XYZ file of N, CA and C in Angstrom:
510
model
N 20.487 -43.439 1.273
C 20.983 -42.524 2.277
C 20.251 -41.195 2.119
N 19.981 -40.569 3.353
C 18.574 -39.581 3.243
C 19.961 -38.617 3.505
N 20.913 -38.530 4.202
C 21.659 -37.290 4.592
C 22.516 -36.752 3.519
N 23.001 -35.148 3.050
C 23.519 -34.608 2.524
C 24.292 -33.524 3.290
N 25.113 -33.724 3.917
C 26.233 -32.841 4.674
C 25.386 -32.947 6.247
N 24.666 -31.864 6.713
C 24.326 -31.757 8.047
C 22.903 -32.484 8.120
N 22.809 -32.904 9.292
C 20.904 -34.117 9.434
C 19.859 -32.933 9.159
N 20.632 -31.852 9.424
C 18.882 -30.650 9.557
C 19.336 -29.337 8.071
N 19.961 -30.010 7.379
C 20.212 -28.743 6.033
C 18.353 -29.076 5.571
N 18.385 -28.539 4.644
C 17.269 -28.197 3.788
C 17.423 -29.325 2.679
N 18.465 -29.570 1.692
C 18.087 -30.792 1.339
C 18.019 -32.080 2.011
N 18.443 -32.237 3.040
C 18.663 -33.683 3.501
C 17.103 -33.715 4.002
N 16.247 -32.932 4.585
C 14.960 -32.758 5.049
C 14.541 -33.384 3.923
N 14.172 -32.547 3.060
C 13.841 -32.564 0.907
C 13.988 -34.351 1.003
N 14.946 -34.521 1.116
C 15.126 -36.234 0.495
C 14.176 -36.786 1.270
N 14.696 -36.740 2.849
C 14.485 -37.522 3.790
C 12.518 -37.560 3.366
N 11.685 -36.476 3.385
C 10.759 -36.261 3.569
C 9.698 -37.147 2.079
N 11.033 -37.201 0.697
C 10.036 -37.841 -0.019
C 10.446 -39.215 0.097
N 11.206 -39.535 0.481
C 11.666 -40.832 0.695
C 10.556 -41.730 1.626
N 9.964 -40.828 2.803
C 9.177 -41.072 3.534
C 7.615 -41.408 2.773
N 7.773 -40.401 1.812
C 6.203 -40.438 1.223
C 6.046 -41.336 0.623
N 6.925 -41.519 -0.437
C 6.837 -42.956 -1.337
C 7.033 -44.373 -0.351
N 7.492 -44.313 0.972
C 7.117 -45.456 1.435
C 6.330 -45.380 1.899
N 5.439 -44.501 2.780
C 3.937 -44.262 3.172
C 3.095 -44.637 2.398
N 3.132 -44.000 1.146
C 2.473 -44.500 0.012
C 2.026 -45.814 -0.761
N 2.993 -47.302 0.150
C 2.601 -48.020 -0.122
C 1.917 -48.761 0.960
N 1.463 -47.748 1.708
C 0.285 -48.881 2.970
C -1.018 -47.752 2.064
N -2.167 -48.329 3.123
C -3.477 -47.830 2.941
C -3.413 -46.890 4.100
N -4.147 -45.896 3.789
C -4.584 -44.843 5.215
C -5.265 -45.693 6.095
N -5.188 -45.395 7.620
C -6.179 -45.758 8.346
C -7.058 -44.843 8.862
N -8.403 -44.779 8.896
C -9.082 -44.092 9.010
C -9.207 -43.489 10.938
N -9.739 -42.313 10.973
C -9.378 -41.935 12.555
C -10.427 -42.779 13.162
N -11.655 -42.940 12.542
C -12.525 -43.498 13.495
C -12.199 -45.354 13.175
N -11.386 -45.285 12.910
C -11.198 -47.360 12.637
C -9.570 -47.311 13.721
N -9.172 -46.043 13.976
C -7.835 -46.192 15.018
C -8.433 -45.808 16.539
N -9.657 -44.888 16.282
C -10.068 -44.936 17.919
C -10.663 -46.247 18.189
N -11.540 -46.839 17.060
C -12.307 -47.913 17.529
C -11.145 -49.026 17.743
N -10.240 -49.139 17.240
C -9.055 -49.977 17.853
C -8.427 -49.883 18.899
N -8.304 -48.734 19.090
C -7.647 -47.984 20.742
C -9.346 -48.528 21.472
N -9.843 -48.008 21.405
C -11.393 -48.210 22.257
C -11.455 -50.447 22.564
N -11.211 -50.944 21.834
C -11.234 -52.367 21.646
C -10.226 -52.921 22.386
N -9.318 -52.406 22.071
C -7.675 -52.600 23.260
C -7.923 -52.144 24.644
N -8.744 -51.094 25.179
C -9.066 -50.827 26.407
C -9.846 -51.987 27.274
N -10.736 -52.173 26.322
C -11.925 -52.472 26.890
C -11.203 -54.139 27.023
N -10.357 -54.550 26.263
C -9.695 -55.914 26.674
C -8.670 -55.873 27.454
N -8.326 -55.150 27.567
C -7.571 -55.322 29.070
C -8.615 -54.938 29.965
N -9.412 -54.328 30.042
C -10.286 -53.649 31.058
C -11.180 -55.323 31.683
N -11.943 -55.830 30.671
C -12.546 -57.090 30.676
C -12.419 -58.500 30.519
N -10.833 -58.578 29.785
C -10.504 -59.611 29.132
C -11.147 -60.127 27.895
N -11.989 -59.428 27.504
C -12.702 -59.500 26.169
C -13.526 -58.444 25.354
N -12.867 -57.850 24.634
C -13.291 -56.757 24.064
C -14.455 -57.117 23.249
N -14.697 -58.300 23.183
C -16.217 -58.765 22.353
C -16.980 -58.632 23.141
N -17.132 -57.654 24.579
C -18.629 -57.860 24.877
C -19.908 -56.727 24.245
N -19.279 -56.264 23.741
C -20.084 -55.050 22.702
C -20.009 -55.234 21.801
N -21.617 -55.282 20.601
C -21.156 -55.393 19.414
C -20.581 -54.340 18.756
N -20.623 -55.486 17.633
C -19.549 -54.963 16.460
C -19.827 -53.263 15.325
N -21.600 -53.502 15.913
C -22.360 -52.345 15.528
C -22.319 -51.162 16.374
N -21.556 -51.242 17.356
C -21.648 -49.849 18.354
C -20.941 -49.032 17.288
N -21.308 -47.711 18.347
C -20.882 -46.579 17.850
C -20.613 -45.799 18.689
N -19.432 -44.830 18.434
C -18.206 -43.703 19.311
C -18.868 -42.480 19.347
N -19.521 -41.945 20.170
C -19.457 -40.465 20.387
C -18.228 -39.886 21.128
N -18.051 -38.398 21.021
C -17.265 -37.824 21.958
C -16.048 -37.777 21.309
N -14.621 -36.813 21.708
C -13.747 -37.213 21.584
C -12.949 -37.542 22.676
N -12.010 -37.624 22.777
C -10.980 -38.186 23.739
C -10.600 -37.380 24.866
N -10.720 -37.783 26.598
C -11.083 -39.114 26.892
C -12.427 -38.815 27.302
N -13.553 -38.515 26.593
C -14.713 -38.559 26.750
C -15.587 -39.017 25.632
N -14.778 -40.448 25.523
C -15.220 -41.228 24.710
C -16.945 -41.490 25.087
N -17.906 -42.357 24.883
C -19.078 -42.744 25.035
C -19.755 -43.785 23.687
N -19.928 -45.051 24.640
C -20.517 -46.371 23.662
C -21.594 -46.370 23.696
N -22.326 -46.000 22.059
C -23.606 -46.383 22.003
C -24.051 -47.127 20.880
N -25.283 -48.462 21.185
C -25.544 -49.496 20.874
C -27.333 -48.968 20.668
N -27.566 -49.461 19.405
C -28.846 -48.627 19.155
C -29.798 -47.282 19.915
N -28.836 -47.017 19.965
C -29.279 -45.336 20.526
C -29.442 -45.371 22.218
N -28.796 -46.689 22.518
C -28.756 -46.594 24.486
C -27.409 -46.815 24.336
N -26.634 -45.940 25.450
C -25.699 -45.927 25.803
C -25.326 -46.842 26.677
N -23.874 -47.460 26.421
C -23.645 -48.756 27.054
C -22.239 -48.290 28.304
N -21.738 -47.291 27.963
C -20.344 -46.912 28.902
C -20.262 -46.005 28.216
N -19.124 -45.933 29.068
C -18.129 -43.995 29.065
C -16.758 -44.078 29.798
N -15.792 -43.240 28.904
C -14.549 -43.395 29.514
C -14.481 -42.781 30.326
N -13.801 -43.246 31.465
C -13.694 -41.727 32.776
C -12.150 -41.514 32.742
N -11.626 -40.172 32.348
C -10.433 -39.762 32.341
C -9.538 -39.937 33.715
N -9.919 -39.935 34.620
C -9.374 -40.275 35.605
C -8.833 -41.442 36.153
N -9.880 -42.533 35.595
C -9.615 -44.279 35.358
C -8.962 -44.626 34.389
N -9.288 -43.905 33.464
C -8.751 -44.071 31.921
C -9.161 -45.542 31.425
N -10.713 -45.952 31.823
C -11.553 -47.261 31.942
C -12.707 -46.839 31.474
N -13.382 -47.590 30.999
C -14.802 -47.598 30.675
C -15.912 -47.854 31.932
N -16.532 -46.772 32.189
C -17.172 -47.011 33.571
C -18.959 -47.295 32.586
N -19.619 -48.279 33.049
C -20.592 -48.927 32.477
C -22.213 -48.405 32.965
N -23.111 -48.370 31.973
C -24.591 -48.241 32.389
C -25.250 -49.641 32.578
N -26.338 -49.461 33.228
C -27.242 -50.483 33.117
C -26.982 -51.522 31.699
N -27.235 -50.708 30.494
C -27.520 -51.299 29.619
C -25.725 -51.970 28.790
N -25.079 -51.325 29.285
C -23.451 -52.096 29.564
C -23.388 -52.987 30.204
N -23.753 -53.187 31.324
C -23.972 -54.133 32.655
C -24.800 -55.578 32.191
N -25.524 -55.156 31.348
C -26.715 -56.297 30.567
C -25.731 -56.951 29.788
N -24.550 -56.476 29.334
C -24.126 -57.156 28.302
C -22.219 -57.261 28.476
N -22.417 -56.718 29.881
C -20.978 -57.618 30.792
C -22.186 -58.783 31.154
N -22.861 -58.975 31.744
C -23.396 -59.637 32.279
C -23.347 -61.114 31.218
N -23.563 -61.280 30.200
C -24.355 -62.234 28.949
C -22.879 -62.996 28.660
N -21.407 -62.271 29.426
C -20.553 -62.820 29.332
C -20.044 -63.403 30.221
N -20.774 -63.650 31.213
C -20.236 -64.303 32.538
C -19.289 -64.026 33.264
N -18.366 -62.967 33.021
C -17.491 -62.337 33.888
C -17.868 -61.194 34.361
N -16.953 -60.948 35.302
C -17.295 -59.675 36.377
C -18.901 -59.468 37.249
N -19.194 -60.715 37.474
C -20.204 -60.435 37.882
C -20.559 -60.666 39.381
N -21.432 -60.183 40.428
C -21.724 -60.155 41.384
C -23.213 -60.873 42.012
N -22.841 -61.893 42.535
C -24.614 -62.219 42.398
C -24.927 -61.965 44.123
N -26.081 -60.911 44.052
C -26.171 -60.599 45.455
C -28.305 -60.927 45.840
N -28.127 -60.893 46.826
C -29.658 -61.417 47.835
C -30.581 -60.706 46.880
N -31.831 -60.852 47.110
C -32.923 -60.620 46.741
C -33.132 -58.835 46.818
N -32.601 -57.652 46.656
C -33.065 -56.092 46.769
C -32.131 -55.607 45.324
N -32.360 -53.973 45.578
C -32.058 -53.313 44.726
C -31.368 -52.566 45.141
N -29.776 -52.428 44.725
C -29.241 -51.713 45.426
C -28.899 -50.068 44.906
N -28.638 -48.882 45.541
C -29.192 -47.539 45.364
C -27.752 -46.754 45.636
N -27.274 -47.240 47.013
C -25.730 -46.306 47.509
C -24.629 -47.981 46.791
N -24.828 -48.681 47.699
C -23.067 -49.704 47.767
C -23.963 -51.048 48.140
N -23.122 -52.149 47.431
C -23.786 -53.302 48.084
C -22.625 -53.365 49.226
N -23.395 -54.233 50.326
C -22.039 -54.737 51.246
C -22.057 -56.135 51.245
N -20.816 -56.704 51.525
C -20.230 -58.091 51.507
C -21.395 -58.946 52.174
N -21.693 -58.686 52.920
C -23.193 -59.249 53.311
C -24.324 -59.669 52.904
N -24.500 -58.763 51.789
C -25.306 -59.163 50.482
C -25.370 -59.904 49.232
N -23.803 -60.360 49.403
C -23.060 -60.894 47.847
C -23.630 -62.102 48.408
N -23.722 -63.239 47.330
C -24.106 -64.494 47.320
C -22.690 -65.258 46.645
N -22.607 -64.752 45.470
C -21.440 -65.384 44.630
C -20.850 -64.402 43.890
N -19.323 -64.466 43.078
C -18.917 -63.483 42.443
C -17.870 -63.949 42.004
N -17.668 -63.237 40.986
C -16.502 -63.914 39.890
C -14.870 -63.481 40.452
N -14.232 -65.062 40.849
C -13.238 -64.636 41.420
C -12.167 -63.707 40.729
N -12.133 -63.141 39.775
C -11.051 -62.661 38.890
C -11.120 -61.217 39.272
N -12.214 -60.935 39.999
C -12.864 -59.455 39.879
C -11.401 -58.746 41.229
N -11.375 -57.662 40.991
C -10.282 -56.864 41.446
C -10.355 -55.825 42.123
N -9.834 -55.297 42.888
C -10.567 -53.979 43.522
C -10.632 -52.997 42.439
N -11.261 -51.809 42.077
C -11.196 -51.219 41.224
C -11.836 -51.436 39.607
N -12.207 -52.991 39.576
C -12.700 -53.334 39.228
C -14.150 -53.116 38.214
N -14.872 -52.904 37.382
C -16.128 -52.410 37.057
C -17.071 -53.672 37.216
N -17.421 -54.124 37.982
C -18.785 -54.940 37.932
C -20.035 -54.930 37.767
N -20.645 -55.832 37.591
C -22.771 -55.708 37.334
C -22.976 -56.793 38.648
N -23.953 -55.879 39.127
C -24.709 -56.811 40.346
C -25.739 -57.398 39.883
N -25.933 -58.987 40.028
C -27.128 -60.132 39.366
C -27.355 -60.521 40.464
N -29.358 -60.580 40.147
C -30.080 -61.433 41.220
C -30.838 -61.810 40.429
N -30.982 -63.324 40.288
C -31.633 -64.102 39.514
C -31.545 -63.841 37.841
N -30.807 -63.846 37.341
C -29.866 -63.822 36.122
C -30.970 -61.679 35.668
N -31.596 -61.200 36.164
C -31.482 -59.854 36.408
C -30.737 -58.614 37.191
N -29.779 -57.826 35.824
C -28.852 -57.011 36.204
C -30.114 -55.722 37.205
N -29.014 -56.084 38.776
C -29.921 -54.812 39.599
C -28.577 -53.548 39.730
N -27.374 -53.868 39.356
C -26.512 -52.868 39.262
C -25.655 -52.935 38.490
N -24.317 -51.596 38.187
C -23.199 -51.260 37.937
C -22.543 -50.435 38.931
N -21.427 -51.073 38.896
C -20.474 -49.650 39.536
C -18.822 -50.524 40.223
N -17.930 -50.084 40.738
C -17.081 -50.239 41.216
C -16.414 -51.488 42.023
N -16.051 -52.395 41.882
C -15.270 -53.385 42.975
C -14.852 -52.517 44.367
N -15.135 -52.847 45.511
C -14.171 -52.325 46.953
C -13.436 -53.311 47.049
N -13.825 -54.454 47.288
C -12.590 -55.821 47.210
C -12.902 -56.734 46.038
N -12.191 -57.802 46.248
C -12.048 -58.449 45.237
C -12.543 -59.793 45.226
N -13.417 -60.222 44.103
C -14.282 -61.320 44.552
C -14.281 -62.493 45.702
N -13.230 -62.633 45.710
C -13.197 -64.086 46.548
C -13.497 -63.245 48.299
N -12.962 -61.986 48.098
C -13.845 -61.249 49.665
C -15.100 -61.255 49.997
N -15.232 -60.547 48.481
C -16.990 -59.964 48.880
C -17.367 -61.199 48.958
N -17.072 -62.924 48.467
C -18.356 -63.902 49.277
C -17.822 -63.850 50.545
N -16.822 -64.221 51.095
C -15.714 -64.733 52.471
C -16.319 -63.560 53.644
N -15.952 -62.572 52.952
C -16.860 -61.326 54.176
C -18.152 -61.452 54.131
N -18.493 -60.669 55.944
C -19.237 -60.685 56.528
C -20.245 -59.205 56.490
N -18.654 -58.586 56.127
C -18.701 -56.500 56.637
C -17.904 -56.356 55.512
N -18.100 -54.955 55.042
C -17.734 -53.685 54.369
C -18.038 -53.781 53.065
N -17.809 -52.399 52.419
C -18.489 -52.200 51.112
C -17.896 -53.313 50.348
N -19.135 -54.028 49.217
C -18.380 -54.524 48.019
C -18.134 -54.132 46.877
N -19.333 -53.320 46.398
C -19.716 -52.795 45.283
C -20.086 -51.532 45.881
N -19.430 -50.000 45.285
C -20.128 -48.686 45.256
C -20.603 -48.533 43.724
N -21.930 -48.502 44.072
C -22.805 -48.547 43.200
C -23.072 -47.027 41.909
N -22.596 -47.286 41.280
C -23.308 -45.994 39.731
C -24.170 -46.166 39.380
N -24.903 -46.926 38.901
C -25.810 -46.924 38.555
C -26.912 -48.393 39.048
N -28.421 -48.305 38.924
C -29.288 -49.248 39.636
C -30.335 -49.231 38.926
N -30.755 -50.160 38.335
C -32.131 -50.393 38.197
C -33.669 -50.052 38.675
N -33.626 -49.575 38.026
C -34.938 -48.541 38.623
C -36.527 -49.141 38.855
């Protein structure tokens, strides 16, 4: 029993507080950068359904929420505080891509503003509006950027944006 007359006297704090330590004391610390990279791993699996698409060797710049994944010195994503998602580069996109989800396979160009539904060939039905996708033409990533609808549209349509595009292959 941690209490001694009132919950907020000065000894009952006293107890309460070493009582706390000696049971703290029997875990291990966790380190801050092994609890962001866990928070960062939990995002990115709900975000993708698989937080293994980055290796195990990345590394965290930034602090919070301007996190940033980098994988031998190219940056692979970045959190956008507003999404509270990992919005992806090219070289992110290469390696959503190697996992077969979220992907967009559109006609033969390079796209610069938005692909439109017109252009999609095939696309992974799971994909969502809001979505982060990579645009593939011929197993080469020509984009990243945003879902407008959701896969099974962008093939079925004829018209409107599918993908607003962030980033493109240059």
């Amino acid at each position: 029993m941690t209490c001694e007359g009132h919950p907020t006297s000065n000894s009952s704090i006293e107890k309460l507080s070493t009582i706390l330590r000696k049971e703290a004391g029997k875990y291990n610390m966790v380190s801050k950068s092994s609890r962001i990279m866990e928070n960062i791993k939990s995002i990115l699996s709900y975000q993708f359904g698989n937080a293994e698409i980055f290796p195990e060797e990345c590394r965290i710049k930034g602090k919070y929420p301007n996190f940033k994944i980098f994988h031998k010195g190219k940056q692979l994503g970045m959190m956008v505080e507003s999404r509270g998602m990992f919005s992806l580069t090219i070289e992110g996109g290469k390696m959503l891509a190697e996992s077969n989800s979220y992907f967009v396979h559109i006609e033969d160009f390079v796209p610069h503003g938005s692909v439109f539904a017109v252009g999609v060939v095939d696309a992974d039905k799971k994909i969502r509006c809001g979505d982060e996708v990579v645009a593939i033409h011929d197993d080469e990533v020509r984009a990243v950027g945003v879902a407008e609808m959701n896969g099974e549209e962008m093939v079925e349509s004829v018209r409107g944006e599918a993908i607003k595009v962030r980033h493109y292959k240059k």
